[in-house]
Tab-separated table of C-alpha atoms in Angstrom:
chain	number	residue	atom	x	y	z
F	1	UNK	CA	68.705	88.931	79.869
F	2	UNK	CA	72.056	89.974	80.839
F	3	UNK	CA	73.531	90.979	77.350
F	4	UNK	CA	77.770	90.723	77.823
F	5	UNK	CA	80.754	91.991	75.892
F	6	UNK	CA	83.773	90.196	75.834
F	7	UNK	CA	87.176	92.285	75.769
F	8	UNK	CA	89.854	89.505	74.359
F	9	UNK	CA	89.180	86.636	72.595
F	10	UNK	CA	92.127	84.463	74.020
F	11	UNK	CA	90.869	83.339	77.668
F	12	UNK	CA	87.646	84.918	76.388
F	13	UNK	CA	86.822	81.883	74.575
F	14	UNK	CA	86.634	79.809	77.964
F	15	UNK	CA	83.850	82.483	79.172
F	16	UNK	CA	82.114	82.340	76.028
F	17	UNK	CA	81.377	78.619	76.676
F	18	UNK	CA	80.477	78.512	79.881
F	19	UNK	CA	77.910	82.131	78.981
F	20	UNK	CA	76.426	79.645	75.846
F	21	UNK	CA	75.045	77.416	78.571
F	22	UNK	CA	73.563	79.983	80.631
F	23	UNK	CA	70.410	81.158	79.713
F	24	UNK	CA	70.113	84.129	81.311
F	25	UNK	CA	72.907	85.578	79.432
F	26	UNK	CA	73.766	86.796	76.163
F	27	UNK	CA	76.957	87.293	74.600
F	28	UNK	CA	76.284	90.498	72.210
F	29	UNK	CA	79.731	91.259	71.231
F	30	UNK	CA	83.273	90.073	71.239
F	31	UNK	CA	86.063	92.366	70.987
F	32	UNK	CA	89.212	91.708	69.807
F	33	UNK	CA	91.939	93.791	67.434
F	34	UNK	CA	92.632	90.690	65.848
F	35	UNK	CA	89.289	89.835	63.852
F	36	UNK	CA	90.557	86.062	63.201
F	37	UNK	CA	90.797	85.515	66.464
F	38	UNK	CA	86.819	86.010	67.380
F	39	UNK	CA	85.759	84.018	64.449
F	40	UNK	CA	87.611	80.716	65.622
F	41	UNK	CA	85.186	81.451	68.393
F	42	UNK	CA	82.512	81.834	66.984
F	43	UNK	CA	80.897	78.380	66.314
F	44	UNK	CA	77.324	79.619	65.385
F	45	UNK	CA	76.820	82.488	67.546
F	46	UNK	CA	75.586	85.489	66.747
F	47	UNK	CA	77.297	88.035	68.717
F	48	UNK	CA	78.566	91.027	66.553
F	49	UNK	CA	82.705	91.167	66.359
F	50	UNK	CA	84.671	94.413	66.637
F	51	UNK	CA	87.993	95.607	67.202
F	52	UNK	CA	87.211	98.812	69.685
F	53	UNK	CA	86.643	98.488	73.250
F	54	UNK	CA	84.831	101.819	73.026
F	55	UNK	CA	82.251	100.166	70.758
F	56	UNK	CA	81.077	98.097	73.459
F	57	UNK	CA	81.473	100.478	76.355
F	58	UNK	CA	79.083	103.153	74.581
F	59	UNK	CA	76.822	100.481	73.669
F	60	UNK	CA	73.478	101.423	75.759
F	61	UNK	CA	71.923	97.550	75.749
F	62	UNK	CA	75.451	95.838	76.904
F	63	UNK	CA	74.922	95.430	80.947
F	64	UNK	CA	78.532	93.661	81.487
F	65	UNK	CA	81.989	94.072	80.443
F	66	UNK	CA	83.830	90.894	80.513
F	67	UNK	CA	87.661	91.849	80.631
F	68	UNK	CA	89.811	89.128	79.123
F	69	UNK	CA	92.564	91.385	78.508
F	70	UNK	CA	96.222	91.592	79.510
F	71	UNK	CA	96.848	92.472	82.964
F	72	UNK	CA	98.340	96.110	82.625
F	73	UNK	CA	94.779	96.747	80.678
F	74	UNK	CA	92.317	95.409	83.762
F	75	UNK	CA	92.368	98.642	85.935
F	76	UNK	CA	92.022	101.372	83.222
F	77	UNK	CA	89.146	99.071	81.422
F	78	UNK	CA	87.312	98.535	84.772
F	79	UNK	CA	87.551	102.270	85.593
F	80	UNK	CA	86.221	103.007	81.841
F	81	UNK	CA	83.646	100.482	82.185
F	82	UNK	CA	82.142	101.616	85.568
F	83	UNK	CA	81.981	105.298	84.113
F	84	UNK	CA	80.195	103.820	81.769
F	85	UNK	CA	77.636	102.568	83.757
F	86	UNK	CA	78.226	98.474	83.175
F	87	UNK	CA	79.151	95.780	85.557
F	88	UNK	CA	82.508	94.384	85.369
F	89	UNK	CA	84.114	90.969	84.930
F	90	UNK	CA	87.670	90.859	85.459
F	91	UNK	CA	90.107	88.265	84.921
F	92	UNK	CA	93.138	88.380	87.426
F	93	UNK	CA	94.410	89.763	88.974
F	94	UNK	CA	91.637	92.595	88.981
F	95	UNK	CA	94.395	95.157	89.808
F	96	UNK	CA	98.307	95.211	90.550
F	97	UNK	CA	98.595	97.556	93.413
F	98	UNK	CA	96.218	98.190	96.832
F	99	UNK	CA	95.929	101.545	95.576
F	100	UNK	CA	94.345	100.527	91.971
F	101	UNK	CA	92.070	98.469	93.997
F	102	UNK	CA	91.028	101.760	96.393
F	103	UNK	CA	90.377	103.617	93.065
F	104	UNK	CA	88.443	100.784	91.559
F	105	UNK	CA	86.470	100.984	94.749
F	106	UNK	CA	85.682	104.072	94.932
F	107	UNK	CA	84.315	104.012	91.261
F	108	UNK	CA	81.882	101.091	92.054
F	109	UNK	CA	80.338	102.803	95.005
F	110	UNK	CA	80.099	105.935	92.615
F	111	UNK	CA	78.434	104.101	89.874
F	112	UNK	CA	76.550	101.963	91.770
F	113	UNK	CA	77.816	98.701	89.463
F	114	UNK	CA	79.203	95.530	90.350
F	115	UNK	CA	83.283	93.937	89.666
F	116	UNK	CA	83.395	90.639	89.452
F	117	UNK	CA	86.707	89.262	89.910
F	118	UNK	CA	87.193	86.125	88.087
F	119	UNK	CA	88.221	83.182	90.471
F	120	UNK	CA	86.435	80.116	89.082
F	121	UNK	CA	88.466	77.461	91.134
F	122	UNK	CA	85.473	77.549	93.726
F	123	UNK	CA	83.254	75.721	92.109
F	124	UNK	CA	82.481	72.243	91.046
F	125	UNK	CA	81.077	68.533	92.967
F	126	UNK	CA	83.878	68.255	95.454
F	127	UNK	CA	83.915	71.828	96.417
F	128	UNK	CA	80.656	71.579	96.925
F	129	UNK	CA	80.489	68.566	99.324
F	130	UNK	CA	83.404	69.931	101.281
F	131	UNK	CA	81.400	73.154	101.631
F	132	UNK	CA	78.483	70.840	102.413
F	133	UNK	CA	80.448	68.939	105.263
F	134	UNK	CA	81.815	72.069	106.827
F	135	UNK	CA	77.871	73.479	107.217
F	136	UNK	CA	77.329	70.195	108.552
F	137	UNK	CA	79.874	70.899	111.191
F	138	UNK	CA	81.798	67.409	110.310
F	139	UNK	CA	84.815	69.086	109.452
F	140	UNK	CA	85.957	71.363	112.746
F	141	UNK	CA	88.417	73.950	112.572
F	142	UNK	CA	91.207	73.813	110.126
F	143	UNK	CA	94.635	73.034	111.776
F	144	UNK	CA	97.272	73.170	108.303
F	145	UNK	CA	96.733	73.472	104.572
F	146	UNK	CA	98.800	72.566	101.639
F	147	UNK	CA	98.914	73.839	98.120
F	148	UNK	CA	101.037	72.725	95.278
F	149	UNK	CA	100.568	74.255	91.971
F	150	UNK	CA	103.343	72.215	89.912
F	151	UNK	CA	102.707	73.242	86.552
F	152	UNK	CA	105.273	73.261	83.299
F	153	UNK	CA	105.907	76.380	80.752
F	154	UNK	CA	108.912	76.151	78.820
F	155	UNK	CA	110.472	78.836	76.290
F	156	UNK	CA	107.583	78.402	73.831
F	157	UNK	CA	105.035	79.748	75.965
F	158	UNK	CA	107.307	82.846	76.789
F	159	UNK	CA	107.667	83.407	72.695
F	160	UNK	CA	104.469	86.290	73.593
F	161	UNK	CA	107.145	89.151	74.366
F	162	UNK	CA	104.878	90.444	77.115
F	163	UNK	CA	105.029	87.415	79.195
F	164	UNK	CA	107.485	86.614	81.952
F	165	UNK	CA	108.063	90.643	82.121
F	166	UNK	CA	107.204	93.044	84.966
F	167	UNK	CA	106.024	95.553	82.853
F	168	UNK	CA	103.555	92.709	80.588
F	169	UNK	CA	102.454	90.264	83.048
F	170	UNK	CA	102.912	92.624	86.251
F	171	UNK	CA	104.245	89.268	87.874
F	172	UNK	CA	105.338	85.816	87.699
F	173	UNK	CA	104.235	82.395	88.928
F	174	UNK	CA	102.940	84.125	92.444
F	175	UNK	CA	100.489	86.568	90.555
F	176	UNK	CA	99.771	84.631	87.213
F	177	UNK	CA	99.683	80.895	88.045
F	178	UNK	CA	98.695	79.991	91.949
F	179	UNK	CA	96.555	83.387	92.312
F	180	UNK	CA	93.435	80.951	92.040
F	181	UNK	CA	94.699	78.349	94.347
F	182	UNK	CA	95.526	81.070	97.123
F	183	UNK	CA	91.811	82.185	96.771
F	184	UNK	CA	90.560	79.060	96.808
F	185	UNK	CA	92.708	78.401	100.099
F	186	UNK	CA	91.154	81.431	101.713
F	187	UNK	CA	87.941	80.215	100.564
F	188	UNK	CA	88.328	77.195	102.603
F	189	UNK	CA	90.610	78.258	105.637
F	190	UNK	CA	89.263	82.201	106.132
F	191	UNK	CA	91.556	85.221	105.819
F	192	UNK	CA	95.375	85.450	105.867
F	193	UNK	CA	97.124	86.780	109.044
F	194	UNK	CA	100.947	86.769	108.216
F	195	UNK	CA	102.733	85.812	105.197
F	196	UNK	CA	106.566	84.668	104.981
F	197	UNK	CA	107.773	83.626	101.266
F	198	UNK	CA	110.881	83.167	98.973
F	199	UNK	CA	110.521	83.303	95.028
F	200	UNK	CA	113.249	82.801	92.544
F	201	UNK	CA	113.792	82.283	88.680
F	202	UNK	CA	114.815	79.040	88.140
F	203	UNK	CA	113.729	77.664	85.185
F	204	UNK	CA	113.063	80.254	82.546
F	205	UNK	CA	115.081	83.050	81.149
F	206	UNK	CA	112.658	85.673	82.195
F	207	UNK	CA	111.998	88.597	84.378
F	208	UNK	CA	109.971	87.160	86.861
F	209	UNK	CA	109.969	84.337	89.144
F	210	UNK	CA	108.840	81.223	88.201
F	211	UNK	CA	109.401	79.144	91.732
F	212	UNK	CA	108.027	80.088	94.968
F	213	UNK	CA	107.523	78.442	98.445
F	214	UNK	CA	105.284	80.558	100.915
F	215	UNK	CA	104.142	79.784	104.491
F	216	UNK	CA	100.556	81.618	105.405
F	217	UNK	CA	99.490	82.484	108.805
F	218	UNK	CA	95.501	82.335	108.996
F	219	UNK	CA	93.509	84.704	110.890
F	220	UNK	CA	91.709	81.496	112.897
F	221	UNK	CA	95.602	80.695	113.730
F	222	UNK	CA	95.587	77.624	110.981
F	223	UNK	CA	98.672	77.301	108.935
F	224	UNK	CA	99.245	76.705	105.169
F	225	UNK	CA	102.055	76.309	102.937
F	226	UNK	CA	102.325	76.841	98.829
F	227	UNK	CA	104.760	75.334	96.947
F	228	UNK	CA	104.980	76.955	92.983
F	229	UNK	CA	107.313	75.942	90.456
F	230	UNK	CA	106.832	76.127	86.626
F	231	UNK	CA	109.606	73.532	85.904
F	232	UNK	CA	107.740	70.566	86.340
F	233	UNK	CA	107.511	67.872	84.178
F	234	UNK	CA	103.158	68.016	83.956
F	235	UNK	CA	100.927	70.379	84.895
F	236	UNK	CA	99.174	69.611	88.253
F	237	UNK	CA	97.667	71.103	91.078
F	238	UNK	CA	97.237	69.741	94.519
F	239	UNK	CA	95.306	70.879	97.558
F	240	UNK	CA	94.628	69.477	100.643
F	241	UNK	CA	93.320	70.780	103.987
F	242	UNK	CA	93.409	68.954	107.589
F	243	UNK	CA	90.632	70.123	109.880
F	244	UNK	CA	90.092	69.258	113.209
F	245	UNK	CA	87.799	66.048	112.332
F	246	UNK	CA	88.499	64.914	108.308
F	247	UNK	CA	91.402	65.373	105.897
F	248	UNK	CA	90.013	66.684	102.307
F	249	UNK	CA	92.600	66.007	99.645
F	250	UNK	CA	91.682	66.953	95.942
F	251	UNK	CA	92.861	65.353	92.694
F	252	UNK	CA	95.648	66.744	90.495
F	253	UNK	CA	93.555	68.571	87.674
F	254	UNK	CA	95.438	71.503	87.208
F	255	UNK	CA	93.116	74.301	86.180
F	256	UNK	CA	89.740	72.883	87.907
F	257	UNK	CA	90.312	71.566	91.384
F	258	UNK	CA	86.508	71.054	91.804
F	259	UNK	CA	86.272	68.440	88.980
F	260	UNK	CA	88.136	65.425	90.581
F	261	UNK	CA	86.955	63.656	93.380
F	262	UNK	CA	88.478	64.575	96.329
F	263	UNK	CA	89.263	62.096	99.332
F	264	UNK	CA	87.366	62.992	102.617
F	265	UNK	CA	89.109	60.809	105.354
F	266	UNK	CA	88.081	60.819	108.834
F	267	UNK	CA	89.979	61.654	112.006
F	268	UNK	CA	87.940	59.141	113.998
F	269	UNK	CA	87.372	55.885	111.373
F	270	UNK	CA	83.849	55.764	113.664
F	271	UNK	CA	82.502	58.826	111.766
F	272	UNK	CA	83.686	57.839	108.414
F	273	UNK	CA	80.210	56.360	107.717
F	274	UNK	CA	78.774	59.926	108.784
F	275	UNK	CA	81.220	61.739	106.617
F	276	UNK	CA	80.120	59.588	103.202
F	277	UNK	CA	76.804	60.167	104.061
F	278	UNK	CA	76.801	63.457	103.983
F	279	UNK	CA	79.296	63.913	101.003
F	280	UNK	CA	76.701	61.775	98.837
F	281	UNK	CA	73.412	63.538	100.076
F	282	UNK	CA	75.315	66.913	98.388
F	283	UNK	CA	73.534	67.845	94.927
F	284	UNK	CA	75.932	68.530	92.037
F	285	UNK	CA	76.743	71.918	91.151
F	286	UNK	CA	78.402	73.595	87.721
F	287	UNK	CA	81.943	73.420	87.986
F	288	UNK	CA	84.805	76.543	87.034
F	289	UNK	CA	83.415	79.144	85.004
F	290	UNK	CA	79.952	77.356	85.039
F	291	UNK	CA	79.774	77.612	88.603
F	292	UNK	CA	81.380	80.913	88.577
F	293	UNK	CA	78.626	82.874	86.127
F	294	UNK	CA	75.902	80.931	87.335
F	295	UNK	CA	76.145	83.011	90.647
F	296	UNK	CA	76.857	86.277	89.004
F	297	UNK	CA	73.445	85.919	87.317
F	298	UNK	CA	71.980	85.090	90.579
F	299	UNK	CA	73.491	88.375	91.812
F	300	UNK	CA	72.631	90.929	88.999
F	301	UNK	CA	68.962	89.250	89.017
F	302	UNK	CA	68.612	89.757	93.177
F	303	UNK	CA	69.027	86.539	94.161
F	304	UNK	CA	70.702	84.580	96.871
F	305	UNK	CA	74.260	84.135	95.715
F	306	UNK	CA	77.826	83.106	96.396
F	307	UNK	CA	79.275	85.271	93.365
F	308	UNK	CA	83.138	86.447	93.906
F	309	UNK	CA	83.146	90.054	95.107
F	310	UNK	CA	85.371	92.975	94.973
F	311	UNK	CA	86.272	92.235	98.285
F	312	UNK	CA	87.665	89.250	97.385
F	313	UNK	CA	89.667	90.583	94.877
F	314	UNK	CA	90.782	93.034	97.064
F	315	UNK	CA	92.426	90.236	99.382
F	316	UNK	CA	94.247	88.645	96.580
F	317	UNK	CA	95.550	91.508	95.543
F	318	UNK	CA	96.640	92.429	99.035
F	319	UNK	CA	98.185	88.962	99.697
F	320	UNK	CA	100.318	88.928	96.731
F	321	UNK	CA	101.590	92.436	97.632
F	322	UNK	CA	102.411	90.619	100.728
F	323	UNK	CA	103.818	87.673	99.391
F	324	UNK	CA	106.649	89.673	97.069
F	325	UNK	CA	106.973	91.903	100.501
F	326	UNK	CA	108.081	89.240	102.073
F	327	UNK	CA	110.324	87.364	99.488
F	328	UNK	CA	112.327	90.628	98.793
F	329	UNK	CA	112.700	91.913	102.858
F	330	UNK	CA	112.828	87.918	104.132
F	331	UNK	CA	110.464	89.710	106.917
F	332	UNK	CA	107.066	88.237	108.226
F	333	UNK	CA	104.108	90.492	106.831
F	334	UNK	CA	100.942	90.831	108.657
F	335	UNK	CA	97.725	91.683	107.044
F	336	UNK	CA	95.668	93.706	106.443
F	337	UNK	CA	98.043	96.048	104.961
F	338	UNK	CA	97.867	99.915	105.353
F	339	UNK	CA	97.874	102.581	103.174
F	340	UNK	CA	101.579	103.279	104.370
F	341	UNK	CA	102.772	99.793	103.233
F	342	UNK	CA	106.002	100.358	100.904
F	343	UNK	CA	104.343	98.521	98.158
F	344	UNK	CA	100.931	99.676	98.235
F	345	UNK	CA	101.200	101.470	95.332
F	346	UNK	CA	102.401	98.427	93.192
F	347	UNK	CA	105.188	95.619	93.445
F	348	UNK	CA	106.137	96.079	90.471
F	349	UNK	CA	110.598	96.564	90.584
F	350	UNK	CA	112.791	99.099	89.541
F	351	UNK	CA	114.710	96.641	87.131
F	352	UNK	CA	118.589	97.663	85.557
F	353	UNK	CA	118.731	98.697	82.217
F	354	UNK	CA	120.178	95.450	81.340
F	355	UNK	CA	117.726	93.422	82.639
F	356	UNK	CA	116.291	90.687	80.580
């Protein structure tokens, strides 16, 4: 049994719902300064409700610290958990600088414990089908991809004083809203070689960006675009990847791309039956957090797995760094980023005293 302490009862609610269905996990503790919020999500669970993170870190029976705290607390809490000999699950972003990623990598190597950044979009029946098509050689190489993260966030969303600020959220829509879709892009199309980007704040009166237009060139030569806004009249995510032999198009469920059926259309109509047969033969898999934690359970019990790795998290932080640098300079930014990169130690801008 893998005993877990969830830190934060906000997004921690969704983590808890997944853990409940997975017998290999036991949520032994939920930590939040607001005890009422802990009780709101209990639903008959027997976990211990506590207000101090140190209680979880010093409990020798806890195996995993699941960090569902605001972004500025992610790095320090991850480092403290590793020092305490715990595995770590950390909500996005795992860090907000490449320098802090390096600190986490060193601490993980020293402790011998694992760090699992949260990228739950990778799981769902449709994504299992696409991976099945790729494994069977029916997609061929990717040519182009297109991502739409078109969501609605208004002034009420930003009522929390830390939201919409560089200090509180550490970034805007590029970091907080599209990071999952960009991880899914690299999961399907491979690593990024270069980035060009534009960002803007057009929807809300906030410090951080709420719109972006980004272009990626992948290491394999394929190209991808990402269109991001928080000013849409709905919350919709759409992903399309045009491969050599077929085009894969998602539904528009905003927070779980694998939940909707995807469309797989053969470039050569004569191969459509072969593609359809492969899709039909792929077994279902748990979607979202259920799939994500299933793979972590396998990793922690020594089974073959597809768990998200710290290296995946490092790649996502490097990509955000490159996007912000490209947007601010107008330059094409090549990856990987060296330690001498001007944003290696963080992308937070120096704000004027009268900033919003």
